[in-house]
Amino acid sequence: MPKISSKLPNVGTTIFTQMSQLAIEHDAINLAQGFPNFDCDRRLQDLLNRATRNKHNQYAPMSGVPALREVIKDKIQNCSQVAVDVDAEITITSGATQAIFSTILALVRQGDEVIVIDPAYDSYKPAITLAGGIVKAYTLRRPDFKVDWDEYKSLVTDKTRLLIVNTPHNPTGTVMTKPDWEALYQCIADRDILVLSDEVYEHIIFEGNHHSVLEHKGLRDRAISVSSFGKTLHCTGWKVGYAVASSKITAEIRKVHQFTTFSVHTPSQYAIAQYIDHPSVYENLALMYRRKRDLLQEALSDSRLRIYDSQGTFFMLCDYSELSDADDVTYTQQLVKECGVATIPLSVFHTHPYDEKLIRLCFAKTDEVLLTAADRLCKL
Ligand code: PMP
Ligand code: GLN
């Protein structure tokens, strides 16, 4: 047996896979992994069928099907009032995960520092490590989980190459406001630093509007925004997303993209292009999820969990310190087994030790499932 020296010695199976597996084993309600338990629209399914029958079954262009890039351009114009070049600035990727991975691999070199905001989505740090970069973590704190930009700025050094931001933020549900973007810009205005903005929950925002990094004039040329149709159209299994960046940055991302996957599933791209032709498809999303957030929050009001307000995404945080002294990983395992509800422990999203007794609940579930889960949690 050859000796295998792992390039990612500290990485195991993701917490989402682990908790979903545990939920199946214990026949528990899965409020852990972030995916809807309801189906995507029948019309979208029919469009996919039609695309395969219409012979859209061979390789798509490396950068994505032109019709899809065209509707994305219109969507960005409509939502953010920003003009993007269809050919030079939009790349369709295999979910947001691959957009993030290709971006980090393309832009981060050995020894470059990358600032992430903890709790951070789990795919950022392994990608930084594989690129030879160094993770610098800024930790969000209660009660509002907002960035203190003066403190954040102290992490910026001559070695900083990339900042990674996520708005609306998984798992805290906080959002970047216009002043936040300006404050971030002021941290790096006089330096050669790029900004990767993970905006997969851009249409799931409950207070105010989503502000894309692309809207900030100073950041536009140094920004990469990443989106996911999985979140927007309830089809996480299709794995179609995209990255938008200036032509120079896009050219670098595509150098990696073309050798990670080359191109993305063709019929899905045609189906989505036809489906999102009308803004109503994504405009009603926030209302639907706001109602679900309120339903779960209200149903949990008699529980001993302390709920934090979620301004966006389909997640909310809960403090369980009234219920247990156990660390969050142990507690979530107990919850699956003893209460029949799977959740996500917050510590796994942190670089530094974190024992804050917080768990994440996903409310992208049918009302019935949310109410049953809440009923179980209220009995604790
Ligand atoms: N970023 C964040 C913040 C996410 O929550 C997710 C997963 N839902 C992704 C990226 C990955 O998205 P995709 O499933 O499109 O790869
Ligand atoms: N993004 C989803 C979440 O935060 C999970 C995606 C995955 O399982 N990789 O729960």
Coordinates of C-alpha atoms and ligand atoms in Angstrom, one line a residue:
M1 CA 0.0 0.0 0.0
P2 CA 1.6 3.4 -1.0
K3 CA 1.7 6.0 1.8
I4 CA -1.0 8.6 1.1
S5 CA -0.1 12.0 2.6
S6 CA -3.4 13.9 2.6
K7 CA -3.5 17.4 1.1
L8 CA -6.5 18.1 3.4
P9 CA -5.6 16.2 6.6
N10 CA -8.2 18.0 8.7
V11 CA -11.1 17.6 6.3
G12 CA -13.7 14.8 6.8
T13 CA -17.1 14.2 5.3
T14 CA -19.1 17.5 5.3
I15 CA -21.4 18.1 8.3
F16 CA -24.3 18.3 5.8
T17 CA -23.7 14.8 4.6
Q18 CA -23.1 13.5 8.1
M19 CA -26.3 15.0 9.5
S20 CA -28.5 13.9 6.6
Q21 CA -27.1 10.4 7.0
L22 CA -27.9 10.5 10.7
A23 CA -31.4 11.8 10.0
I24 CA -32.1 8.8 7.7
E25 CA -30.7 6.4 10.2
H26 CA -32.9 7.7 13.0
D27 CA -35.9 8.5 10.8
A28 CA -35.6 12.1 12.0
I29 CA -36.9 15.3 10.4
N30 CA -34.0 16.9 8.5
L31 CA -33.7 20.6 9.3
A32 CA -30.0 20.2 8.8
Q33 CA -28.8 20.1 5.2
G34 CA -30.0 23.2 3.3
F35 CA -32.4 21.9 0.6
P36 CA -36.1 22.2 0.1
N37 CA -38.2 19.1 0.8
F38 CA -40.7 20.3 -1.7
D39 CA -40.3 19.9 -5.5
C40 CA -39.3 22.4 -8.1
D41 CA -42.0 23.8 -10.5
R42 CA -43.6 21.3 -12.9
R43 CA -43.1 23.8 -15.7
L44 CA -39.3 23.7 -15.1
Q45 CA -39.4 19.9 -15.1
D46 CA -41.3 19.9 -18.4
L47 CA -38.8 22.4 -19.9
L48 CA -36.0 20.0 -18.9
N49 CA -37.8 17.1 -20.6
R50 CA -38.3 19.3 -23.7
A51 CA -34.7 20.3 -23.8
T52 CA -33.5 16.7 -23.9
R53 CA -36.1 15.8 -26.5
N54 CA -35.0 18.8 -28.6
K55 CA -31.5 17.2 -28.7
H56 CA -29.8 19.6 -26.3
N57 CA -27.7 16.6 -25.1
Q58 CA -24.2 17.4 -26.2
Y59 CA -21.5 19.6 -24.7
A60 CA -22.6 23.1 -23.9
P61 CA -20.1 25.9 -24.7
M62 CA -17.4 26.1 -22.0
S63 CA -18.7 29.4 -20.6
G64 CA -22.4 28.3 -20.7
V65 CA -25.4 28.3 -23.1
P66 CA -25.7 31.8 -24.6
A67 CA -29.4 31.9 -24.0
L68 CA -28.9 31.3 -20.2
R69 CA -26.1 33.9 -20.0
E70 CA -28.4 36.4 -21.8
V71 CA -31.2 36.0 -19.2
I72 CA -28.7 36.2 -16.4
K73 CA -27.5 39.5 -17.8
D74 CA -31.1 40.7 -17.8
K75 CA -31.6 39.5 -14.3
I76 CA -28.6 41.4 -13.1
Q77 CA -29.7 44.5 -14.9
N78 CA -33.2 44.2 -13.4
C79 CA -32.2 43.4 -9.8
S80 CA -28.9 45.3 -9.4
Q81 CA -29.0 47.9 -12.2
V82 CA -25.6 46.7 -13.4
A83 CA -24.6 46.1 -17.0
V84 CA -22.6 43.0 -17.6
D85 CA -21.1 41.6 -20.7
V86 CA -22.8 38.3 -21.7
D87 CA -19.7 36.8 -23.4
A88 CA -16.8 38.1 -21.3
E89 CA -18.2 38.3 -17.8
I90 CA -20.6 35.4 -17.1
T91 CA -19.6 31.8 -16.6
I92 CA -22.1 29.0 -15.9
T93 CA -20.7 26.6 -13.4
S94 CA -21.7 23.3 -11.8
G95 CA -23.4 24.9 -8.9
A96 CA -22.0 27.7 -6.8
T97 CA -19.6 25.3 -5.2
Q98 CA -17.6 24.9 -8.5
A99 CA -17.7 28.6 -9.1
I100 CA -16.2 29.2 -5.7
F101 CA -13.6 26.5 -6.1
S102 CA -12.5 27.6 -9.6
T103 CA -12.4 31.2 -8.5
I104 CA -10.2 30.5 -5.5
L105 CA -7.9 28.1 -7.4
A106 CA -7.5 30.6 -10.2
L107 CA -6.7 33.6 -8.0
V108 CA -5.0 32.5 -4.9
R109 CA -1.3 31.6 -4.9
Q110 CA 1.0 29.9 -2.5
G111 CA 1.3 32.0 0.7
D112 CA -1.6 34.4 -0.2
E113 CA -3.8 35.3 2.6
V114 CA -7.6 35.0 2.2
I115 CA -10.0 36.6 4.8
V116 CA -13.1 34.7 5.5
I117 CA -16.0 35.6 7.8
D118 CA -16.8 32.9 10.3
P119 CA -19.1 31.1 10.6
A120 CA -18.1 30.4 7.0
Y121 CA -19.7 28.1 4.4
D122 CA -17.7 24.9 4.5
S123 CA -16.3 24.8 1.0
Y124 CA -14.2 28.0 1.2
K125 CA -11.3 26.9 3.5
P126 CA -10.4 23.6 1.8
A127 CA -10.3 25.4 -1.6
I128 CA -8.0 28.1 -0.1
T129 CA -5.7 25.4 1.4
L130 CA -5.5 23.4 -1.9
A131 CA -4.5 26.6 -3.6
G132 CA -1.7 27.1 -1.1
G133 CA -3.4 30.0 0.5
I134 CA -3.6 30.9 4.2
V135 CA -7.0 31.3 5.9
K136 CA -7.5 34.4 8.0
A137 CA -10.8 34.3 9.9
Y138 CA -12.9 37.2 11.2
T139 CA -15.5 35.9 13.7
L140 CA -19.0 37.3 13.8
R141 CA -20.4 37.8 17.3
R142 CA -23.8 38.1 18.9
P143 CA -26.2 39.7 19.2
D144 CA -26.4 40.9 15.7
F145 CA -23.6 39.0 13.9
K146 CA -22.5 42.1 12.0
V147 CA -19.0 42.9 10.9
D148 CA -17.1 45.5 12.8
W149 CA -15.1 46.9 9.9
D150 CA -12.4 48.5 12.0
E151 CA -11.7 45.2 13.5
Y152 CA -11.9 43.4 10.2
K153 CA -9.4 45.8 8.7
S154 CA -6.8 44.8 11.1
L155 CA -6.7 41.4 9.3
V156 CA -5.7 43.0 6.0
T157 CA -2.0 42.8 5.3
D158 CA 0.4 43.0 2.4
K159 CA -0.1 39.3 1.8
T160 CA -3.9 39.6 1.5
R161 CA -5.1 38.5 -1.9
L162 CA -8.8 37.8 -1.6
L163 CA -11.8 38.6 0.7
I164 CA -14.7 36.2 0.8
V165 CA -18.1 37.5 1.8
N166 CA -21.5 35.8 1.8
T167 CA -24.7 37.9 1.6
P168 CA -27.4 36.9 2.7
H169 CA -25.2 35.0 5.1
N170 CA -25.4 31.2 5.7
P171 CA -25.9 30.5 8.6
T172 CA -26.5 33.7 10.5
G173 CA -29.0 35.3 8.0
T174 CA -27.3 38.7 8.1
V175 CA -27.0 40.8 5.0
M176 CA -24.5 43.3 3.6
T177 CA -26.0 46.8 3.4
K178 CA -24.7 49.5 1.1
P179 CA -22.7 51.0 4.0
D180 CA -21.2 47.6 4.7
W181 CA -19.9 47.4 1.1
E182 CA -18.5 50.9 1.3
A183 CA -16.7 50.0 4.6
L184 CA -15.3 46.8 3.0
Y185 CA -14.1 48.9 0.1
Q186 CA -12.4 51.3 2.4
C187 CA -10.4 48.4 3.9
I188 CA -8.8 47.6 0.6
A189 CA -9.2 50.7 -1.6
D190 CA -5.5 51.3 -1.9
R191 CA -4.5 47.7 -2.3
D192 CA -4.6 45.0 -5.0
I193 CA -7.2 42.8 -3.3
L194 CA -10.1 40.9 -4.9
V195 CA -13.5 40.2 -3.4
L196 CA -15.4 36.9 -3.8
S197 CA -19.1 37.5 -2.9
D198 CA -21.2 34.4 -2.4
E199 CA -24.7 35.5 -3.2
V200 CA -26.5 32.2 -3.5
Y201 CA -29.4 33.4 -1.3
E202 CA -29.7 36.8 -3.2
H203 CA -33.5 36.3 -3.7
I204 CA -34.2 35.1 -0.2
I205 CA -34.0 38.3 1.8
F206 CA -36.6 39.5 4.3
E207 CA -35.6 43.0 5.3
G208 CA -34.4 45.6 2.7
N209 CA -33.0 44.7 -0.6
H210 CA -30.1 42.5 -1.6
H211 CA -27.0 44.5 -2.6
S212 CA -24.7 42.6 -4.9
V213 CA -20.9 43.4 -4.7
L214 CA -21.3 44.2 -8.4
E215 CA -23.3 47.4 -7.5
H216 CA -20.4 49.0 -5.8
K217 CA -18.5 51.1 -8.3
G218 CA -15.1 50.8 -6.6
L219 CA -15.5 47.0 -6.2
R220 CA -17.0 46.1 -9.6
D221 CA -13.6 45.5 -11.3
R222 CA -12.2 43.5 -8.5
A223 CA -15.3 41.5 -7.6
I224 CA -16.6 38.0 -8.4
S225 CA -20.2 37.4 -7.5
V226 CA -21.5 33.8 -7.3
S227 CA -25.1 32.6 -7.6
S228 CA -27.0 29.3 -7.6
F229 CA -30.1 28.3 -9.4
G230 CA -30.4 25.4 -6.9
K231 CA -31.5 27.9 -4.2
T232 CA -33.5 30.1 -6.4
L233 CA -35.5 27.5 -8.3
H234 CA -35.7 24.7 -5.6
C235 CA -33.5 22.3 -7.6
T236 CA -30.3 21.9 -5.6
G237 CA -29.7 18.6 -7.3
W238 CA -29.4 20.2 -10.8
K239 CA -26.2 21.9 -9.6
V240 CA -26.3 24.9 -11.9
G241 CA -24.8 28.2 -10.8
Y242 CA -22.7 31.0 -12.2
A243 CA -19.9 33.4 -11.6
V244 CA -19.9 37.1 -12.7
A245 CA -16.7 39.1 -12.8
S246 CA -14.8 41.6 -15.0
S247 CA -13.4 40.1 -18.2
K248 CA -9.8 39.9 -16.9
I249 CA -10.9 38.0 -13.8
T250 CA -13.3 35.8 -15.7
A251 CA -10.6 34.8 -18.1
E252 CA -8.6 33.5 -15.2
I253 CA -11.6 31.7 -13.7
R254 CA -12.3 30.0 -17.0
K255 CA -8.8 28.6 -17.2
V256 CA -9.6 26.5 -14.2
H257 CA -13.3 26.0 -15.0
Q258 CA -12.5 24.4 -18.3
F259 CA -10.3 21.8 -16.6
T260 CA -12.5 21.1 -13.6
T261 CA -15.6 20.3 -15.6
F262 CA -15.2 22.0 -19.0
S263 CA -18.9 22.7 -19.3
V264 CA -22.2 22.3 -17.4
H265 CA -25.2 19.9 -18.0
T266 CA -26.6 21.2 -21.3
P267 CA -30.4 20.5 -21.0
S268 CA -30.6 22.1 -17.5
Q269 CA -29.2 25.3 -18.9
Y270 CA -31.8 25.5 -21.7
A271 CA -34.6 24.7 -19.3
I272 CA -33.5 27.4 -16.8
A273 CA -33.0 29.9 -19.6
Q274 CA -36.6 29.5 -20.7
Y275 CA -38.0 29.3 -17.2
I276 CA -36.5 32.5 -15.7
D277 CA -37.4 34.6 -18.6
H278 CA -39.9 36.4 -16.3
P279 CA -38.8 38.1 -13.0
S280 CA -41.9 36.7 -11.1
V281 CA -40.1 33.4 -10.9
Y282 CA -37.6 34.8 -8.4
E283 CA -39.5 37.8 -7.1
N284 CA -41.9 35.8 -5.0
L285 CA -39.3 33.7 -3.3
A286 CA -38.6 36.0 -0.4
L287 CA -42.3 36.2 0.6
M288 CA -42.7 32.5 0.6
Y289 CA -39.6 32.0 2.8
R290 CA -40.5 34.8 5.1
R291 CA -43.8 33.1 5.8
K292 CA -41.9 29.9 6.6
R293 CA -39.4 31.7 8.8
D294 CA -42.3 33.3 10.7
L295 CA -44.2 30.0 11.0
L296 CA -41.2 28.2 12.5
Q297 CA -40.3 31.0 14.8
E298 CA -43.8 31.4 16.1
A299 CA -44.1 27.6 16.5
L300 CA -40.9 27.6 18.5
S301 CA -41.9 30.5 20.7
D302 CA -43.0 28.1 23.5
S303 CA -39.7 26.1 23.3
R304 CA -36.6 26.7 25.4
L305 CA -34.6 27.5 22.4
R306 CA -33.6 31.2 21.9
I307 CA -34.1 32.1 18.3
Y308 CA -32.1 34.7 16.4
D309 CA -33.8 36.8 13.8
S310 CA -32.9 35.8 10.3
Q311 CA -32.9 38.6 7.7
G312 CA -32.2 36.2 4.8
T313 CA -31.4 32.7 3.5
F314 CA -33.5 29.8 4.6
F315 CA -31.7 29.3 7.9
M316 CA -32.1 30.5 11.5
L317 CA -29.9 30.2 14.5
C318 CA -31.0 29.0 17.9
D319 CA -29.3 29.1 21.3
Y320 CA -29.9 25.9 23.3
S321 CA -28.0 26.8 26.4
E322 CA -31.1 26.6 28.5
L323 CA -31.5 23.0 27.5
S324 CA -28.0 21.5 27.7
D325 CA -24.4 22.1 28.6
A326 CA -23.2 19.8 25.9
D327 CA -21.0 21.1 23.0
D328 CA -22.9 21.7 19.8
V329 CA -21.7 18.6 17.9
T330 CA -22.7 16.4 20.8
Y331 CA -26.0 18.2 21.2
T332 CA -27.0 17.9 17.6
Q333 CA -26.3 14.2 17.7
Q334 CA -28.4 13.8 20.8
L335 CA -31.2 15.9 19.1
V336 CA -31.4 13.6 16.1
K337 CA -31.5 10.5 18.2
E338 CA -33.7 11.6 21.1
C339 CA -35.9 14.3 19.6
G340 CA -36.0 13.2 16.0
V341 CA -34.8 16.5 14.5
A342 CA -31.6 16.9 12.6
T343 CA -29.8 20.3 12.9
I344 CA -26.3 21.7 12.2
P345 CA -23.8 22.6 14.9
L346 CA -22.3 26.1 14.4
S347 CA -18.8 25.2 15.6
V348 CA -18.0 23.3 12.4
F349 CA -18.1 26.6 10.4
H350 CA -15.4 28.2 12.6
T351 CA -11.6 28.3 12.3
H352 CA -11.0 29.1 16.0
P353 CA -12.5 27.1 18.9
Y354 CA -16.1 28.0 19.2
D355 CA -18.4 26.9 22.0
E356 CA -21.4 29.1 21.8
K357 CA -24.2 26.6 22.1
L358 CA -25.7 27.6 18.8
I359 CA -27.4 25.4 16.2
R360 CA -28.8 26.1 12.7
L361 CA -32.3 25.1 11.6
C362 CA -33.3 25.1 7.9
F363 CA -36.9 26.2 7.2
A364 CA -37.0 25.3 3.5
K365 CA -39.5 22.6 4.4
T366 CA -43.3 22.2 4.0
D367 CA -45.4 23.8 6.7
E368 CA -46.4 20.4 8.0
V369 CA -42.8 19.3 8.5
L370 CA -41.9 22.6 10.2
L371 CA -44.8 22.3 12.6
T372 CA -44.0 18.7 13.5
A373 CA -40.3 19.5 14.1
A374 CA -41.3 22.5 16.2
D375 CA -43.7 20.3 18.2
R376 CA -40.9 17.9 19.0
L377 CA -38.5 20.7 19.9
C378 CA -41.1 22.4 22.2
K379 CA -41.3 19.2 24.2
L380 CA -37.6 19.5 25.2
Ligands
PMP1 N1 -22.6 29.0 -0.8 C1 -23.5 28.9 0.2 C2 -23.5 30.0 1.3 C3 -24.3 27.8 0.3 O1 -25.2 27.7 1.4 C4 -24.3 26.8 -0.7 C5 -25.1 25.6 -0.6 N2 -26.3 25.7 -0.5 C6 -23.4 27.0 -1.7 C7 -22.6 28.0 -1.7 C8 -23.3 25.9 -2.8 O2 -24.3 26.0 -3.8 P1 -24.5 25.0 -4.9 O3 -25.4 23.9 -4.3 O4 -25.1 25.7 -6.0 O5 -23.2 24.4 -5.2
GLN2 N1 -25.5 24.6 1.3 C1 -26.2 23.6 2.0 C2 -26.2 24.0 3.5 O1 -25.7 25.0 3.9 C3 -25.6 22.3 1.9 C4 -24.9 21.9 0.6 C5 -24.1 20.6 0.8 O2 -24.6 19.7 1.4 N2 -22.9 20.7 0.3 O3 -26.8 23.3 4.2

